[in-house]
JSON list of C-alpha atoms and ligand atoms in Angstrom, two decimals:
[
{"chain": "A", "resi": 28, "resn": "MET", "atom": "CA", "xyz": [259.24, 150.68, 90.03]},
{"chain": "A", "resi": 29, "resn": "PRO", "atom": "CA", "xyz": [256.37, 153.12, 89.65]},
{"chain": "A", "resi": 30, "resn": "PHE", "atom": "CA", "xyz": [253.97, 153.52, 92.50]},
{"chain": "A", "resi": 31, "resn": "PHE", "atom": "CA", "xyz": [250.74, 155.41, 92.99]},
{"chain": "A", "resi": 32, "resn": "ARG", "atom": "CA", "xyz": [250.02, 157.79, 95.82]},
{"chain": "A", "resi": 33, "resn": "ALA", "atom": "CA", "xyz": [246.47, 158.87, 95.25]},
{"chain": "A", "resi": 34, "resn": "SER", "atom": "CA", "xyz": [246.28, 161.12, 98.27]},
{"chain": "A", "resi": 35, "resn": "ASP", "atom": "CA", "xyz": [249.79, 162.55, 98.21]},
{"chain": "A", "resi": 36, "resn": "PRO", "atom": "CA", "xyz": [249.24, 166.34, 98.15]},
{"chain": "A", "resi": 37, "resn": "THR", "atom": "CA", "xyz": [252.66, 166.81, 96.55]},
{"chain": "A", "resi": 38, "resn": "VAL", "atom": "CA", "xyz": [251.60, 164.92, 93.42]},
{"chain": "A", "resi": 39, "resn": "PRO", "atom": "CA", "xyz": [249.18, 166.62, 90.99]},
{"chain": "A", "resi": 40, "resn": "PRO", "atom": "CA", "xyz": [245.84, 164.89, 90.35]},
{"chain": "A", "resi": 41, "resn": "GLY", "atom": "CA", "xyz": [245.92, 161.90, 88.02]},
{"chain": "A", "resi": 42, "resn": "GLN", "atom": "CA", "xyz": [249.72, 161.58, 88.06]},
{"chain": "A", "resi": 43, "resn": "THR", "atom": "CA", "xyz": [251.83, 158.51, 88.92]},
{"chain": "A", "resi": 44, "resn": "VAL", "atom": "CA", "xyz": [255.31, 158.88, 90.40]},
{"chain": "A", "resi": 45, "resn": "THR", "atom": "CA", "xyz": [258.08, 157.21, 88.41]},
{"chain": "A", "resi": 46, "resn": "ASP", "atom": "CA", "xyz": [261.67, 156.53, 89.39]},
{"chain": "A", "resi": 47, "resn": "GLY", "atom": "CA", "xyz": [262.71, 156.40, 85.75]},
{"chain": "A", "resi": 48, "resn": "PHE", "atom": "CA", "xyz": [263.10, 159.29, 83.38]},
{"chain": "A", "resi": 49, "resn": "PRO", "atom": "CA", "xyz": [260.83, 158.62, 80.38]},
{"chain": "A", "resi": 50, "resn": "ILE", "atom": "CA", "xyz": [261.87, 160.00, 77.01]},
{"chain": "A", "resi": 51, "resn": "LEU", "atom": "CA", "xyz": [259.25, 161.70, 74.85]},
{"chain": "A", "resi": 52, "resn": "HIS", "atom": "CA", "xyz": [259.71, 163.71, 71.69]},
{"chain": "A", "resi": 53, "resn": "VAL", "atom": "CA", "xyz": [258.87, 163.98, 68.03]},
{"chain": "A", "resi": 54, "resn": "GLY", "atom": "CA", "xyz": [261.60, 163.51, 65.42]},
{"chain": "A", "resi": 55, "resn": "ASP", "atom": "CA", "xyz": [265.22, 162.45, 65.79]},
{"chain": "A", "resi": 56, "resn": "VAL", "atom": "CA", "xyz": [267.65, 163.51, 68.49]},
{"chain": "A", "resi": 57, "resn": "PRO", "atom": "CA", "xyz": [269.70, 166.32, 66.92]},
{"chain": "A", "resi": 58, "resn": "THR", "atom": "CA", "xyz": [273.49, 166.43, 67.08]},
{"chain": "A", "resi": 59, "resn": "PHE", "atom": "CA", "xyz": [275.21, 169.20, 68.99]},
{"chain": "A", "resi": 60, "resn": "ASP", "atom": "CA", "xyz": [278.17, 171.19, 67.69]},
{"chain": "A", "resi": 61, "resn": "PRO", "atom": "CA", "xyz": [279.34, 173.78, 70.24]},
{"chain": "A", "resi": 62, "resn": "ALA", "atom": "CA", "xyz": [281.02, 175.74, 67.44]},
{"chain": "A", "resi": 63, "resn": "THR", "atom": "CA", "xyz": [277.78, 176.39, 65.57]},
{"chain": "A", "resi": 64, "resn": "TRP", "atom": "CA", "xyz": [275.17, 176.22, 68.35]},
{"chain": "A", "resi": 65, "resn": "ARG", "atom": "CA", "xyz": [273.13, 179.45, 68.74]},
{"chain": "A", "resi": 66, "resn": "LEU", "atom": "CA", "xyz": [270.16, 180.57, 70.82]},
{"chain": "A", "resi": 67, "resn": "ARG", "atom": "CA", "xyz": [268.19, 183.48, 69.35]},
{"chain": "A", "resi": 68, "resn": "PHE", "atom": "CA", "xyz": [266.03, 186.01, 71.19]},
{"chain": "A", "resi": 69, "resn": "PHE", "atom": "CA", "xyz": [263.75, 187.94, 68.87]},
{"chain": "A", "resi": 70, "resn": "GLY", "atom": "CA", "xyz": [260.31, 189.44, 68.34]},
{"chain": "A", "resi": 71, "resn": "LEU", "atom": "CA", "xyz": [259.02, 192.41, 70.30]},
{"chain": "A", "resi": 72, "resn": "CYS", "atom": "CA", "xyz": [262.21, 193.68, 71.92]},
{"chain": "A", "resi": 73, "resn": "THR", "atom": "CA", "xyz": [264.60, 196.60, 71.48]},
{"chain": "A", "resi": 74, "resn": "HIS", "atom": "CA", "xyz": [267.74, 194.38, 71.49]},
{"chain": "A", "resi": 75, "resn": "PRO", "atom": "CA", "xyz": [267.23, 191.11, 69.67]},
{"chain": "A", "resi": 76, "resn": "TYR", "atom": "CA", "xyz": [270.35, 188.99, 70.14]},
{"chain": "A", "resi": 77, "resn": "GLU", "atom": "CA", "xyz": [271.82, 185.55, 69.94]},
{"chain": "A", "resi": 78, "resn": "LEU", "atom": "CA", "xyz": [274.04, 183.65, 72.33]},
{"chain": "A", "resi": 79, "resn": "ASN", "atom": "CA", "xyz": [276.70, 181.16, 71.35]},
{"chain": "A", "resi": 80, "resn": "TRP", "atom": "CA", "xyz": [277.68, 178.25, 73.57]},
{"chain": "A", "resi": 81, "resn": "ASP", "atom": "CA", "xyz": [280.52, 180.05, 75.39]},
{"chain": "A", "resi": 82, "resn": "GLN", "atom": "CA", "xyz": [278.40, 183.14, 75.98]},
{"chain": "A", "resi": 83, "resn": "LEU", "atom": "CA", "xyz": [275.61, 181.10, 77.51]},
{"chain": "A", "resi": 84, "resn": "ARG", "atom": "CA", "xyz": [278.02, 179.20, 79.75]},
{"chain": "A", "resi": 85, "resn": "ALA", "atom": "CA", "xyz": [279.59, 182.48, 80.95]},
{"chain": "A", "resi": 86, "resn": "LEU", "atom": "CA", "xyz": [276.28, 183.73, 82.41]},
{"chain": "A", "resi": 87, "resn": "PRO", "atom": "CA", "xyz": [275.38, 183.37, 86.10]},
{"chain": "A", "resi": 88, "resn": "VAL", "atom": "CA", "xyz": [274.25, 179.86, 87.00]},
{"chain": "A", "resi": 89, "resn": "THR", "atom": "CA", "xyz": [270.94, 179.16, 88.74]},
{"chain": "A", "resi": 90, "resn": "GLU", "atom": "CA", "xyz": [269.72, 175.90, 90.18]},
{"chain": "A", "resi": 91, "resn": "TRP", "atom": "CA", "xyz": [266.22, 174.51, 90.54]},
{"chain": "A", "resi": 92, "resn": "HIS", "atom": "CA", "xyz": [265.25, 171.38, 92.44]},
{"chain": "A", "resi": 93, "resn": "GLY", "atom": "CA", "xyz": [261.76, 169.93, 92.27]},
{"chain": "A", "resi": 94, "resn": "ASP", "atom": "CA", "xyz": [259.19, 167.76, 90.54]},
{"chain": "A", "resi": 95, "resn": "ILE", "atom": "CA", "xyz": [258.33, 167.54, 86.84]},
{"chain": "A", "resi": 96, "resn": "HIS", "atom": "CA", "xyz": [254.99, 166.40, 85.45]},
{"chain": "A", "resi": 97, "resn": "CYS", "atom": "CA", "xyz": [254.21, 164.94, 82.02]},
{"chain": "A", "resi": 98, "resn": "VAL", "atom": "CA", "xyz": [250.74, 165.06, 80.53]},
{"chain": "A", "resi": 99, "resn": "THR", "atom": "CA", "xyz": [251.04, 161.29, 79.88]},
{"chain": "A", "resi": 100, "resn": "ARG", "atom": "CA", "xyz": [250.66, 161.00, 83.67]},
{"chain": "A", "resi": 101, "resn": "TRP", "atom": "CA", "xyz": [254.16, 160.46, 85.01]},
{"chain": "A", "resi": 102, "resn": "THR", "atom": "CA", "xyz": [255.64, 162.68, 87.67]},
{"chain": "A", "resi": 103, "resn": "LYS", "atom": "CA", "xyz": [259.31, 162.58, 88.55]},
{"chain": "A", "resi": 104, "resn": "LYS", "atom": "CA", "xyz": [260.18, 163.81, 92.02]},
{"chain": "A", "resi": 105, "resn": "ALA", "atom": "CA", "xyz": [263.23, 165.76, 93.16]},
{"chain": "A", "resi": 106, "resn": "THR", "atom": "CA", "xyz": [264.89, 166.51, 89.85]},
{"chain": "A", "resi": 107, "resn": "GLN", "atom": "CA", "xyz": [267.89, 168.84, 89.84]},
{"chain": "A", "resi": 108, "resn": "TRP", "atom": "CA", "xyz": [268.60, 171.30, 87.07]},
{"chain": "A", "resi": 109, "resn": "ARG", "atom": "CA", "xyz": [271.18, 173.98, 86.47]},
{"chain": "A", "resi": 110, "resn": "GLY", "atom": "CA", "xyz": [271.22, 176.71, 83.88]},
{"chain": "A", "resi": 111, "resn": "VAL", "atom": "CA", "xyz": [270.49, 180.40, 83.37]},
{"chain": "A", "resi": 112, "resn": "ARG", "atom": "CA", "xyz": [267.34, 182.00, 84.70]},
{"chain": "A", "resi": 113, "resn": "PHE", "atom": "CA", "xyz": [265.12, 182.85, 81.74]},
{"chain": "A", "resi": 114, "resn": "ARG", "atom": "CA", "xyz": [264.19, 186.26, 83.17]},
{"chain": "A", "resi": 115, "resn": "THR", "atom": "CA", "xyz": [267.82, 187.37, 83.05]},
{"chain": "A", "resi": 116, "resn": "LEU", "atom": "CA", "xyz": [267.94, 186.70, 79.32]},
{"chain": "A", "resi": 117, "resn": "VAL", "atom": "CA", "xyz": [264.64, 188.55, 78.82]},
{"chain": "A", "resi": 118, "resn": "GLU", "atom": "CA", "xyz": [265.94, 191.68, 80.54]},
{"chain": "A", "resi": 119, "resn": "ARG", "atom": "CA", "xyz": [268.89, 191.77, 78.17]},
{"chain": "A", "resi": 120, "resn": "ALA", "atom": "CA", "xyz": [266.54, 191.73, 75.16]},
{"chain": "A", "resi": 121, "resn": "GLY", "atom": "CA", "xyz": [264.62, 194.80, 76.35]},
{"chain": "A", "resi": 122, "resn": "THR", "atom": "CA", "xyz": [261.14, 193.44, 75.76]},
{"chain": "A", "resi": 123, "resn": "LEU", "atom": "CA", "xyz": [258.44, 195.93, 74.83]},
{"chain": "A", "resi": 124, "resn": "PRO", "atom": "CA", "xyz": [255.61, 196.59, 77.30]},
{"chain": "A", "resi": 125, "resn": "SER", "atom": "CA", "xyz": [253.17, 195.06, 74.82]},
{"chain": "A", "resi": 126, "resn": "VAL", "atom": "CA", "xyz": [254.64, 191.53, 75.14]},
{"chain": "A", "resi": 127, "resn": "THR", "atom": "CA", "xyz": [252.02, 189.10, 76.44]},
{"chain": "A", "resi": 128, "resn": "HIS", "atom": "CA", "xyz": [253.34, 185.67, 75.35]},
{"chain": "A", "resi": 129, "resn": "VAL", "atom": "CA", "xyz": [256.52, 183.77, 74.64]},
{"chain": "A", "resi": 130, "resn": "LEU", "atom": "CA", "xyz": [257.02, 181.13, 71.97]},
{"chain": "A", "resi": 131, "resn": "GLN", "atom": "CA", "xyz": [259.83, 178.61, 72.47]},
{"chain": "A", "resi": 132, "resn": "TYR", "atom": "CA", "xyz": [261.44, 177.24, 69.28]},
{"chain": "A", "resi": 133, "resn": "ALA", "atom": "CA", "xyz": [263.34, 173.97, 69.12]},
{"chain": "A", "resi": 134, "resn": "GLU", "atom": "CA", "xyz": [264.91, 171.57, 66.64]},
{"chain": "A", "resi": 135, "resn": "ASN", "atom": "CA", "xyz": [262.53, 169.51, 64.49]},
{"chain": "A", "resi": 136, "resn": "ASP", "atom": "CA", "xyz": [260.10, 172.45, 64.21]},
{"chain": "A", "resi": 137, "resn": "TYR", "atom": "CA", "xyz": [258.88, 171.98, 67.77]},
{"chain": "A", "resi": 138, "resn": "THR", "atom": "CA", "xyz": [257.32, 175.04, 69.38]},
{"chain": "A", "resi": 139, "resn": "THR", "atom": "CA", "xyz": [255.39, 175.73, 72.56]},
{"chain": "A", "resi": 140, "resn": "ASN", "atom": "CA", "xyz": [253.70, 178.86, 73.89]},
{"chain": "A", "resi": 141, "resn": "LEU", "atom": "CA", "xyz": [253.17, 180.34, 77.35]},
{"chain": "A", "resi": 142, "resn": "PRO", "atom": "CA", "xyz": [252.08, 183.64, 78.87]},
{"chain": "A", "resi": 143, "resn": "PHE", "atom": "CA", "xyz": [255.01, 186.01, 79.44]},
{"chain": "A", "resi": 144, "resn": "GLU", "atom": "CA", "xyz": [254.11, 186.21, 83.13]},
{"chain": "A", "resi": 145, "resn": "VAL", "atom": "CA", "xyz": [254.58, 182.45, 83.62]},
{"chain": "A", "resi": 146, "resn": "MET", "atom": "CA", "xyz": [257.93, 182.54, 81.84]},
{"chain": "A", "resi": 147, "resn": "LEU", "atom": "CA", "xyz": [259.21, 185.31, 84.15]},
{"chain": "A", "resi": 148, "resn": "GLY", "atom": "CA", "xyz": [259.04, 183.08, 87.23]},
{"chain": "A", "resi": 149, "resn": "ASP", "atom": "CA", "xyz": [262.19, 182.43, 89.28]},
{"chain": "A", "resi": 150, "resn": "ASP", "atom": "CA", "xyz": [261.86, 178.73, 88.49]},
{"chain": "A", "resi": 151, "resn": "VAL", "atom": "CA", "xyz": [262.02, 179.07, 84.69]},
{"chain": "A", "resi": 152, "resn": "LEU", "atom": "CA", "xyz": [265.47, 178.08, 83.45]},
{"chain": "A", "resi": 153, "resn": "ILE", "atom": "CA", "xyz": [267.31, 177.68, 80.23]},
{"chain": "A", "resi": 154, "resn": "ALA", "atom": "CA", "xyz": [268.89, 174.49, 81.48]},
{"chain": "A", "resi": 155, "resn": "TYR", "atom": "CA", "xyz": [272.10, 172.72, 80.46]},
{"chain": "A", "resi": 156, "resn": "GLU", "atom": "CA", "xyz": [272.71, 170.42, 83.45]},
{"chain": "A", "resi": 157, "resn": "TYR", "atom": "CA", "xyz": [270.57, 167.69, 84.93]},
{"chain": "A", "resi": 158, "resn": "GLY", "atom": "CA", "xyz": [271.58, 165.85, 88.11]},
{"chain": "A", "resi": 159, "resn": "GLY", "atom": "CA", "xyz": [274.99, 167.50, 88.07]},
{"chain": "A", "resi": 160, "resn": "ARG", "atom": "CA", "xyz": [275.88, 166.47, 84.50]},
{"chain": "A", "resi": 161, "resn": "PRO", "atom": "CA", "xyz": [275.33, 167.95, 81.05]},
{"chain": "A", "resi": 162, "resn": "ILE", "atom": "CA", "xyz": [271.76, 167.22, 79.93]},
{"chain": "A", "resi": 163, "resn": "GLU", "atom": "CA", "xyz": [271.85, 164.09, 77.77]},
{"chain": "A", "resi": 164, "resn": "ALA", "atom": "CA", "xyz": [270.92, 164.61, 74.16]},
{"chain": "A", "resi": 165, "resn": "ILE", "atom": "CA", "xyz": [267.85, 162.37, 74.51]},
{"chain": "A", "resi": 166, "resn": "HIS", "atom": "CA", "xyz": [266.57, 164.65, 77.28]},
{"chain": "A", "resi": 167, "resn": "GLY", "atom": "CA", "xyz": [267.07, 167.83, 75.28]},
{"chain": "A", "resi": 168, "resn": "GLY", "atom": "CA", "xyz": [270.76, 168.57, 75.63]},
{"chain": "A", "resi": 169, "resn": "PRO", "atom": "CA", "xyz": [272.69, 170.68, 75.16]},
{"chain": "A", "resi": 170, "resn": "VAL", "atom": "CA", "xyz": [270.03, 173.17, 76.19]},
{"chain": "A", "resi": 171, "resn": "ARG", "atom": "CA", "xyz": [266.37, 172.81, 77.03]},
{"chain": "A", "resi": 172, "resn": "MET", "atom": "CA", "xyz": [263.76, 175.02, 78.62]},
{"chain": "A", "resi": 173, "resn": "LEU", "atom": "CA", "xyz": [262.49, 174.15, 82.08]},
{"chain": "A", "resi": 174, "resn": "VAL", "atom": "CA", "xyz": [259.05, 175.45, 83.11]},
{"chain": "A", "resi": 175, "resn": "PRO", "atom": "CA", "xyz": [258.29, 173.28, 86.14]},
{"chain": "A", "resi": 176, "resn": "LYS", "atom": "CA", "xyz": [254.89, 174.85, 86.86]},
{"chain": "A", "resi": 177, "resn": "ARG", "atom": "CA", "xyz": [253.48, 173.42, 83.61]},
{"chain": "A", "resi": 178, "resn": "TYR", "atom": "CA", "xyz": [253.20, 169.97, 82.04]},
{"chain": "A", "resi": 179, "resn": "PHE", "atom": "CA", "xyz": [256.53, 169.00, 80.55]},
{"chain": "A", "resi": 180, "resn": "TRP", "atom": "CA", "xyz": [255.54, 169.49, 76.91]},
{"chain": "A", "resi": 181, "resn": "LYS", "atom": "CA", "xyz": [255.85, 173.21, 77.74]},
{"chain": "A", "resi": 182, "resn": "SER", "atom": "CA", "xyz": [259.60, 172.66, 78.32]},
{"chain": "A", "resi": 183, "resn": "ALA", "atom": "CA", "xyz": [261.18, 172.49, 74.86]},
{"chain": "A", "resi": 184, "resn": "LYS", "atom": "CA", "xyz": [264.15, 170.19, 74.37]},
{"chain": "A", "resi": 185, "resn": "TRP", "atom": "CA", "xyz": [266.98, 171.32, 71.98]},
{"chain": "A", "resi": 186, "resn": "LEU", "atom": "CA", "xyz": [265.98, 174.93, 72.36]},
{"chain": "A", "resi": 187, "resn": "THR", "atom": "CA", "xyz": [266.97, 177.18, 69.44]},
{"chain": "A", "resi": 188, "resn": "GLY", "atom": "CA", "xyz": [265.03, 180.39, 69.94]},
{"chain": "A", "resi": 189, "resn": "ILE", "atom": "CA", "xyz": [262.66, 182.56, 71.90]},
{"chain": "A", "resi": 190, "resn": "GLU", "atom": "CA", "xyz": [260.11, 184.88, 70.33]},
{"chain": "A", "resi": 191, "resn": "PHE", "atom": "CA", "xyz": [258.42, 187.67, 72.28]},
{"chain": "A", "resi": 192, "resn": "LEU", "atom": "CA", "xyz": [254.83, 188.12, 71.11]},
{"chain": "A", "resi": 193, "resn": "GLU", "atom": "CA", "xyz": [251.92, 190.47, 71.50]},
{"chain": "A", "resi": 194, "resn": "GLY", "atom": "CA", "xyz": [249.03, 188.04, 71.61]},
{"chain": "A", "resi": 195, "resn": "ASP", "atom": "CA", "xyz": [249.15, 184.28, 71.80]},
{"chain": "A", "resi": 196, "resn": "ARG", "atom": "CA", "xyz": [250.36, 181.80, 69.17]},
{"chain": "A", "resi": 197, "resn": "PRO", "atom": "CA", "xyz": [249.70, 178.11, 69.90]},
{"chain": "A", "resi": 198, "resn": "GLY", "atom": "CA", "xyz": [252.67, 175.74, 69.51]},
{"chain": "A", "resi": 199, "resn": "PHE", "atom": "CA", "xyz": [253.14, 172.22, 68.16]},
{"chain": "A", "resi": 200, "resn": "TRP", "atom": "CA", "xyz": [250.98, 170.30, 70.64]},
{"chain": "A", "resi": 201, "resn": "GLU", "atom": "CA", "xyz": [248.68, 173.21, 71.38]},
{"chain": "A", "resi": 202, "resn": "VAL", "atom": "CA", "xyz": [247.42, 173.20, 67.78]},
{"chain": "A", "resi": 203, "resn": "ARG", "atom": "CA", "xyz": [246.95, 169.42, 68.07]},
{"chain": "A", "resi": 204, "resn": "GLY", "atom": "CA", "xyz": [244.51, 169.58, 70.94]},
{"chain": "A", "resi": 205, "resn": "TYR", "atom": "CA", "xyz": [246.67, 169.94, 74.03]},
{"chain": "A", "resi": 206, "resn": "HIS", "atom": "CA", "xyz": [245.53, 172.51, 76.55]},
{"chain": "A", "resi": 207, "resn": "ASN", "atom": "CA", "xyz": [246.84, 176.02, 75.94]},
{"chain": "A", "resi": 208, "resn": "ASP", "atom": "CA", "xyz": [248.01, 176.61, 79.51]},
{"chain": "A", "resi": 209, "resn": "GLY", "atom": "CA", "xyz": [248.83, 173.07, 80.77]},
{"chain": "A", "resi": 210, "resn": "ASP", "atom": "CA", "xyz": [248.77, 173.59, 84.55]},
{"chain": "A", "resi": 211, "resn": "PRO", "atom": "CA", "xyz": [249.16, 170.11, 86.14]},
{"chain": "A", "resi": 212, "resn": "TRP", "atom": "CA", "xyz": [247.46, 171.17, 89.39]},
{"chain": "A", "resi": 213, "resn": "LYS", "atom": "CA", "xyz": [244.35, 172.07, 87.39]},
{"chain": "A", "resi": 214, "resn": "GLU", "atom": "CA", "xyz": [244.71, 168.97, 85.19]},
{"chain": "A", "resi": 215, "resn": "GLU", "atom": "CA", "xyz": [244.78, 171.09, 82.06]},
{"chain": "A", "resi": 216, "resn": "ARG", "atom": "CA", "xyz": [245.73, 168.19, 79.78]},
{"chain": "A", "resi": 217, "resn": "TYR", "atom": "CA", "xyz": [243.70, 168.59, 76.62]},
{"chain": "A", "resi": 218, "resn": "ALA", "atom": "CA", "xyz": [241.59, 171.41, 75.27]},
{"chain": "A", "resi": 219, "resn": "ASP", "atom": "CA", "xyz": [237.79, 171.26, 75.29]},
{"chain": "A", "resi": 220, "resn": "MET", "atom": "CA", "xyz": [237.75, 168.23, 77.57]},
{"chain": "A", "resi": 221, "resn": "PRO", "atom": "CA", "xyz": [236.30, 168.26, 81.05]},
{"chain": "A", "resi": 222, "resn": "ALA", "atom": "CA", "xyz": [238.80, 167.20, 83.74]},
{"chain": "A", "resi": 223, "resn": "TRP", "atom": "CA", "xyz": [236.76, 164.10, 84.65]},
{"chain": "A", "resi": 224, "resn": "MET", "atom": "CA", "xyz": [237.15, 162.78, 81.12]},
{"chain": "A", "resi": 225, "resn": "ALA", "atom": "CA", "xyz": [240.89, 163.36, 80.77]},
{"chain": "B", "resi": 30, "resn": "MTE", "atom": "N1", "xyz": [261.96, 169.85, 70.98]},
{"chain": "B", "resi": 30, "resn": "MTE", "atom": "C1", "xyz": [261.07, 169.10, 71.66]},
{"chain": "B", "resi": 30, "resn": "MTE", "atom": "N2", "xyz": [260.87, 169.35, 72.94]},
{"chain": "B", "resi": 30, "resn": "MTE", "atom": "C2", "xyz": [259.97, 168.62, 73.65]},
{"chain": "B", "resi": 30, "resn": "MTE", "atom": "C3", "xyz": [259.22, 167.60, 73.03]},
{"chain": "B", "resi": 30, "resn": "MTE", "atom": "C4", "xyz": [259.44, 167.38, 71.65]},
{"chain": "B", "resi": 30, "resn": "MTE", "atom": "O1", "xyz": [258.81, 166.53, 71.01]},
{"chain": "B", "resi": 30, "resn": "MTE", "atom": "N3", "xyz": [260.38, 168.15, 70.98]},
{"chain": "B", "resi": 30, "resn": "MTE", "atom": "N4", "xyz": [258.33, 166.87, 73.75]},
{"chain": "B", "resi": 30, "resn": "MTE", "atom": "C5", "xyz": [257.84, 167.46, 75.01]},
{"chain": "B", "resi": 30, "resn": "MTE", "atom": "C6", "xyz": [257.16, 166.50, 75.83]},
{"chain": "B", "resi": 30, "resn": "MTE", "atom": "S1", "xyz": [255.61, 166.02, 75.32]},
{"chain": "B", "resi": 30, "resn": "MTE", "atom": "C7", "xyz": [257.68, 166.05, 77.02]},
{"chain": "B", "resi": 30, "resn": "MTE", "atom": "S2", "xyz": [256.80, 165.09, 78.09]},
{"chain": "B", "resi": 30, "resn": "MTE", "atom": "C8", "xyz": [259.07, 166.38, 77.40]},
{"chain": "B", "resi": 30, "resn": "MTE", "atom": "C9", "xyz": [259.83, 165.11, 77.63]},
{"chain": "B", "resi": 30, "resn": "MTE", "atom": "O2", "xyz": [261.12, 165.36, 78.08]},
{"chain": "B", "resi": 30, "resn": "MTE", "atom": "P1", "xyz": [262.04, 164.12, 78.42]},
{"chain": "B", "resi": 30, "resn": "MTE", "atom": "O3", "xyz": [262.13, 163.28, 77.18]},
{"chain": "B", "resi": 30, "resn": "MTE", "atom": "O4", "xyz": [263.35, 164.70, 78.82]},
{"chain": "B", "resi": 30, "resn": "MTE", "atom": "O5", "xyz": [261.36, 163.38, 79.54]},
{"chain": "B", "resi": 30, "resn": "MTE", "atom": "O6", "xyz": [259.73, 167.15, 76.43]},
{"chain": "B", "resi": 30, "resn": "MTE", "atom": "C10", "xyz": [258.94, 168.13, 75.81]},
{"chain": "B", "resi": 30, "resn": "MTE", "atom": "N5", "xyz": [259.79, 168.91, 74.96]},
{"chain": "B", "resi": 31, "resn": "MO", "atom": "MO1", "xyz": [254.65, 164.98, 77.20]}
]
């Protein structure tokens, strides 16, 4: 049952803690075939590459435990994710010094953008396990991005690619009025809207 802790300093402003795990996405849940699954790294880098399923699973595993925050005002505490640290995969691509932003690509033409600096954090994972099990398809399995410092729309489910950019390029929700940066602690929910109105 959801409950509200208005003064809990561990919950960002305007959020309600939920025990459930809501499901939010556009389009249908895609099917996963490990034989054909690929994750592409491209854009401004000296070594664009792609990983297949076995190659991704052979990379060092990192874990992150913590809270996730959706712009629709639910926060889920103490989630547990496992996957590969995004920064490791960036280093392998040899990004150019001019890279300023990263665009995540996913199934169903979903995209979302963030500054390169945010994506290089220790807590940013290309995740394939949730709560000790493979991420369910409805939650973005086999592989989703996890950027816990931002609202959850910045964590693409069914990740298919990563583009390194010079300059920013707004993604699916960002061009539809969501905030470009989406920091839950600053209540950056929607663009051009004062926090008191959101
Ligand atoms: N590919 C894809 N990723 C997506 C979305 C989407 O529509 N498509 N929705 C985003 C939004 S708005 C949220 S809140 C979270 C929801 O993740 P969940 O369904 O696992 O809770 O996924 C994000 N990633
Ligand atoms: Mo969302």
